[in-house]
PDB file of C-alpha atoms in Angstrom:
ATOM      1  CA  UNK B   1       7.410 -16.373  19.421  1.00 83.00           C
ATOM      2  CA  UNK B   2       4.038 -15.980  17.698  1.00 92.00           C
ATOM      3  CA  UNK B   3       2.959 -12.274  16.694  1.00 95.00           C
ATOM      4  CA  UNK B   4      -0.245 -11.992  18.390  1.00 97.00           C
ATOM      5  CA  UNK B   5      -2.021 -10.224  14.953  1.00 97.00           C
ATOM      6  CA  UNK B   6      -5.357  -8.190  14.247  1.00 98.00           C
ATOM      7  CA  UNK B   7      -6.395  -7.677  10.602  1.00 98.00           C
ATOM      8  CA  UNK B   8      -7.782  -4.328   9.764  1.00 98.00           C
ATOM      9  CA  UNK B   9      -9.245  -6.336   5.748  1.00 98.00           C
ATOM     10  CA  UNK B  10     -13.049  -5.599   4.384  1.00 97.00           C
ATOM     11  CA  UNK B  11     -12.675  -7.978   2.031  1.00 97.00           C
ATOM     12  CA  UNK B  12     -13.677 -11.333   3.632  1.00 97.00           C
ATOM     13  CA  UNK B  13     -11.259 -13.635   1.060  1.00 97.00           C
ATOM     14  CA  UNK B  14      -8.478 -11.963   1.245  1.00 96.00           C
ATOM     15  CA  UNK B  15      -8.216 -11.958   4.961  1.00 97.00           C
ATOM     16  CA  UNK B  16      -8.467 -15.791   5.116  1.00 96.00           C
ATOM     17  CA  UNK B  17      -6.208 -16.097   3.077  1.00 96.00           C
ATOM     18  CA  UNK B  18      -4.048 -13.996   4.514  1.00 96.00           C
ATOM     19  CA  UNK B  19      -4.526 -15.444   7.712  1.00 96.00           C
ATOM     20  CA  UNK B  20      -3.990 -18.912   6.900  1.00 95.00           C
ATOM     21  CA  UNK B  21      -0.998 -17.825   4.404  1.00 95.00           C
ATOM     22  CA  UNK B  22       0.732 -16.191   7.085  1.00 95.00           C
ATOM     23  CA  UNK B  23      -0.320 -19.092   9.848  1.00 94.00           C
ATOM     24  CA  UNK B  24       1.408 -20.945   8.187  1.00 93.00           C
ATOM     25  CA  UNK B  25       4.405 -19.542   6.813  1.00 93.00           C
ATOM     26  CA  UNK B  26       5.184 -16.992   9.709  1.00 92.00           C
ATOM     27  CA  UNK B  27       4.613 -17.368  13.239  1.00 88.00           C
ATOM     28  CA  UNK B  28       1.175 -15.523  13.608  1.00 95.00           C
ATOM     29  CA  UNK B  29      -1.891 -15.881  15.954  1.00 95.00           C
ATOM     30  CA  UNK B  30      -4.953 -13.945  14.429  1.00 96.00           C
ATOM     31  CA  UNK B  31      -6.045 -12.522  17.723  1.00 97.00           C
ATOM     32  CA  UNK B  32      -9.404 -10.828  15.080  1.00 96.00           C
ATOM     33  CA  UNK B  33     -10.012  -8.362  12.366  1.00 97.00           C
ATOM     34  CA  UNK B  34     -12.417  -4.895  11.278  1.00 98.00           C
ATOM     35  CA  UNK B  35     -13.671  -4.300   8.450  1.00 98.00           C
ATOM     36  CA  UNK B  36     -14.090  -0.654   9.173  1.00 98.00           C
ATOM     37  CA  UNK B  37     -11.766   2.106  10.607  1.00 98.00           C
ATOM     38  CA  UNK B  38     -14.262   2.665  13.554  1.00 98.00           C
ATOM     39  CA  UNK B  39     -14.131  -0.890  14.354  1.00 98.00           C
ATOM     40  CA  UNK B  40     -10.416  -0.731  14.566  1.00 98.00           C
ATOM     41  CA  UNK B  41     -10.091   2.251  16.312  1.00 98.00           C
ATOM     42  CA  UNK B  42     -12.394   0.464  19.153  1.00 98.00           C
ATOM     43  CA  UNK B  43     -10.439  -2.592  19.530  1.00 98.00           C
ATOM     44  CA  UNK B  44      -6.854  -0.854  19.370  1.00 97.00           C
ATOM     45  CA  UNK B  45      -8.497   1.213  22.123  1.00 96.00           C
ATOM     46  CA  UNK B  46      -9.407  -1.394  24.296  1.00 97.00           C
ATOM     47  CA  UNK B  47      -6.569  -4.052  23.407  1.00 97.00           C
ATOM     48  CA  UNK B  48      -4.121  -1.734  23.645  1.00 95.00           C
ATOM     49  CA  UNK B  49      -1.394  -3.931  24.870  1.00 94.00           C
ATOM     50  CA  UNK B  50      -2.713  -7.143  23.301  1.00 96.00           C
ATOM     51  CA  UNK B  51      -1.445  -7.286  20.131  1.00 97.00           C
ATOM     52  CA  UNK B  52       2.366  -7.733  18.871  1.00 97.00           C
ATOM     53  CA  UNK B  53       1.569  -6.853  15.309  1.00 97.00           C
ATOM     54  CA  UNK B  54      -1.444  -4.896  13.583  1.00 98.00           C
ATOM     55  CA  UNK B  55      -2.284  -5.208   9.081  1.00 98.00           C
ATOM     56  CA  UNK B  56      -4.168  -3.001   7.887  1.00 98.00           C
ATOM     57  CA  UNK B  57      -5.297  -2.306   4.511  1.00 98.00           C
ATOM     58  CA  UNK B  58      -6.154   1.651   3.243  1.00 97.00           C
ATOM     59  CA  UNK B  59      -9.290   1.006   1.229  1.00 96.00           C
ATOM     60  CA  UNK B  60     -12.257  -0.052   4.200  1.00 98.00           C
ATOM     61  CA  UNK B  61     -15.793  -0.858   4.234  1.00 97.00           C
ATOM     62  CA  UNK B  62     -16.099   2.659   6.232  1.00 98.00           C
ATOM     63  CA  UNK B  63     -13.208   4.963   6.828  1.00 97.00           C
ATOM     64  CA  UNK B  64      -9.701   4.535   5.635  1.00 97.00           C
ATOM     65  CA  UNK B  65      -6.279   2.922   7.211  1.00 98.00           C
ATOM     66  CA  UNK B  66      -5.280   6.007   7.469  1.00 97.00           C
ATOM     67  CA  UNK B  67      -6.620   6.611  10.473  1.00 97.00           C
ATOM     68  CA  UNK B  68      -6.025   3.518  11.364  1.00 98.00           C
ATOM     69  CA  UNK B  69      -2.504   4.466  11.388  1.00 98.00           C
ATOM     70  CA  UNK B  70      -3.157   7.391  13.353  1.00 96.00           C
ATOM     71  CA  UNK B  71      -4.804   5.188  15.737  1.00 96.00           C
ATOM     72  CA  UNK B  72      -1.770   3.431  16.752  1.00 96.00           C
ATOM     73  CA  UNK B  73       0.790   6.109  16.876  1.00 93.00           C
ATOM     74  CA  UNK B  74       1.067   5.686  20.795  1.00 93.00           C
ATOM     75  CA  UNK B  75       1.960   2.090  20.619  1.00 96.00           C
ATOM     76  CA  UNK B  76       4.368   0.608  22.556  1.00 95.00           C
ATOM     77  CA  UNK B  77       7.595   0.429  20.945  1.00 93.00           C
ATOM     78  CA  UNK B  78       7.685  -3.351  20.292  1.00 93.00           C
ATOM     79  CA  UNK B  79       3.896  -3.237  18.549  1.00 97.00           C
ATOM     80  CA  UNK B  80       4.379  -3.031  14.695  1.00 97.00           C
ATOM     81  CA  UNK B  81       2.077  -1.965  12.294  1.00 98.00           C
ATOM     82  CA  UNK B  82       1.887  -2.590   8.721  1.00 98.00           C
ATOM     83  CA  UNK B  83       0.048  -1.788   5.715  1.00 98.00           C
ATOM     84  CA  UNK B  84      -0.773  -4.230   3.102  1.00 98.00           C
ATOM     85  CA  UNK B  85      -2.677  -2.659  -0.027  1.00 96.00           C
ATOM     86  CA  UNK B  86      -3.031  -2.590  -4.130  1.00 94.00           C
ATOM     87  CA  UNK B  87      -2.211   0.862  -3.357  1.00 93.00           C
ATOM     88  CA  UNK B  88       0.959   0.923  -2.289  1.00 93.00           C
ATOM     89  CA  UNK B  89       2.475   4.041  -4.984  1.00 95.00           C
ATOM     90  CA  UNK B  90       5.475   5.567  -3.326  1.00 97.00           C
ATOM     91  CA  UNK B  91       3.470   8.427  -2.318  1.00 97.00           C
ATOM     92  CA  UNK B  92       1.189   6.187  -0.188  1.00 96.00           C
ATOM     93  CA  UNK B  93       4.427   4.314   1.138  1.00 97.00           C
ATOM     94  CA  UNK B  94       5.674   7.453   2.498  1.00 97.00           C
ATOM     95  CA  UNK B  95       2.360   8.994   3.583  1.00 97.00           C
ATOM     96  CA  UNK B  96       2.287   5.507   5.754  1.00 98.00           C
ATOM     97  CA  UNK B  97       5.404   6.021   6.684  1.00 97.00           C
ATOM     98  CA  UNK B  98       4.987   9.168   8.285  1.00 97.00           C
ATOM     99  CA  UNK B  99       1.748   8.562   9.806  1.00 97.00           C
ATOM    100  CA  UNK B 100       4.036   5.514  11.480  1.00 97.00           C
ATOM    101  CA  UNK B 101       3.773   2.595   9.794  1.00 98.00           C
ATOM    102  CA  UNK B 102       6.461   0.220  10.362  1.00 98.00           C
ATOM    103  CA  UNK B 103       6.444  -1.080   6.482  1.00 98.00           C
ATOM    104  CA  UNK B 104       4.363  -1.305   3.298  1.00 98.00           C
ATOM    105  CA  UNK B 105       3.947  -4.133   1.158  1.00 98.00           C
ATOM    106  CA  UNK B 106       1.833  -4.503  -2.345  1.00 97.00           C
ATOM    107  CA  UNK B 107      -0.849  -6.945  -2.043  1.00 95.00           C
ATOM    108  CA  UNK B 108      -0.075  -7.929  -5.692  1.00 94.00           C
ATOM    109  CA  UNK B 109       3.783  -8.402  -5.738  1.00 96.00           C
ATOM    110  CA  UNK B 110       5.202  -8.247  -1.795  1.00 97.00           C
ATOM    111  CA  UNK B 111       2.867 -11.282  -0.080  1.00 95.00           C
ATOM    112  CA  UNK B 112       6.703 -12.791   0.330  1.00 96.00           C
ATOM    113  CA  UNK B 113       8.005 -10.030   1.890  1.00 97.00           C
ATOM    114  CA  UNK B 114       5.277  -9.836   4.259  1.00 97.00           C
ATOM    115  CA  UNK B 115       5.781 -13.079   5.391  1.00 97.00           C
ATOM    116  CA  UNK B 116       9.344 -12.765   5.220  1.00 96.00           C
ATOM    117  CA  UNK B 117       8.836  -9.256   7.405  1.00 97.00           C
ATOM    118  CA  UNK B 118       6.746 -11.178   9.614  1.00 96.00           C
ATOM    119  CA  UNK B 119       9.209 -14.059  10.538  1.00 94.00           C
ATOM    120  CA  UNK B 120      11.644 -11.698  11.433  1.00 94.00           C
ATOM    121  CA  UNK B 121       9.355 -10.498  14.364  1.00 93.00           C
ATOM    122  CA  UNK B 122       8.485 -12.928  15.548  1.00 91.00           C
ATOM    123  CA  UNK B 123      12.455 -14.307  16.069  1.00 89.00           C
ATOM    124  CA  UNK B 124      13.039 -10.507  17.269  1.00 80.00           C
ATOM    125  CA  UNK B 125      13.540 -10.674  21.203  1.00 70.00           C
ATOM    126  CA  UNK B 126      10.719  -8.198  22.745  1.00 58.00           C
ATOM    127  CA  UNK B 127      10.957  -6.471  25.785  1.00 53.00           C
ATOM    128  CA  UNK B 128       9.064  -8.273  28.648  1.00 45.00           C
ATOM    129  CA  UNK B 129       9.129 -11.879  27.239  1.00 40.00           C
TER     130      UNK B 129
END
């Protein structure tokens, strides 16, 4: 199954290549992405079933992925969220954690076990398929 994804990335290289990293090494379709918390907030809001899988980075344009994270905390139980940032100090993992992020990966060392995280998803059976 393909994670239906949304990017939550200000910087413009890094989400392509992101995108077409995991494109085509996981099953992903890039259903869009915000630069900005606000922007995310919106389209979680009114996508809120849409989506299978949500990355967001901490450091935006405007706001943070924090609340981003806070955002999505009344997901649906087979919607994951992740965070992918150079910030990823075990402080921030757990602080992610808690706020209910599903993982945290280092954009400078865990782009494998992102992918890796994302393959398993999408093989994961979800309720309602």
């Amino acid at each position: 199954m393909e994670l239906k994804t949304y990017i939550v990335e200000d910087n413009a290289t890094i989400r392509e290549n992101l995108v077409g990293t995991l494109e085509e090494l996981a099953c992903i379709s890039p259903l869009g992405w915000a630069e900005t918390e606000n922007e995310a907030r919106d389209w979680l809001a009114s996508n809120k079933s849409a989506w299978d899988l949500t990355i967001v980075d901490l450091f935006l344009k405007q706001g943070s992925g924090m609340g981003v994270l806070e955002a999505c905390r009344h997901r649906s139980a087979a919607q994951r969220v992740v965070v992918l940032s150079n910030y990823a100090t075990n402080d921030i993992r757990k602080r992610c954690l808690q706020l209910g992020a599903d993982a945290v990966f280092d954009k400078s060392n865990e782009i494998d076990a992102l992918v890796d995280y994302c393959t398993l998803q999408s093989l994961a059976p979800h309720p309602g398929v």
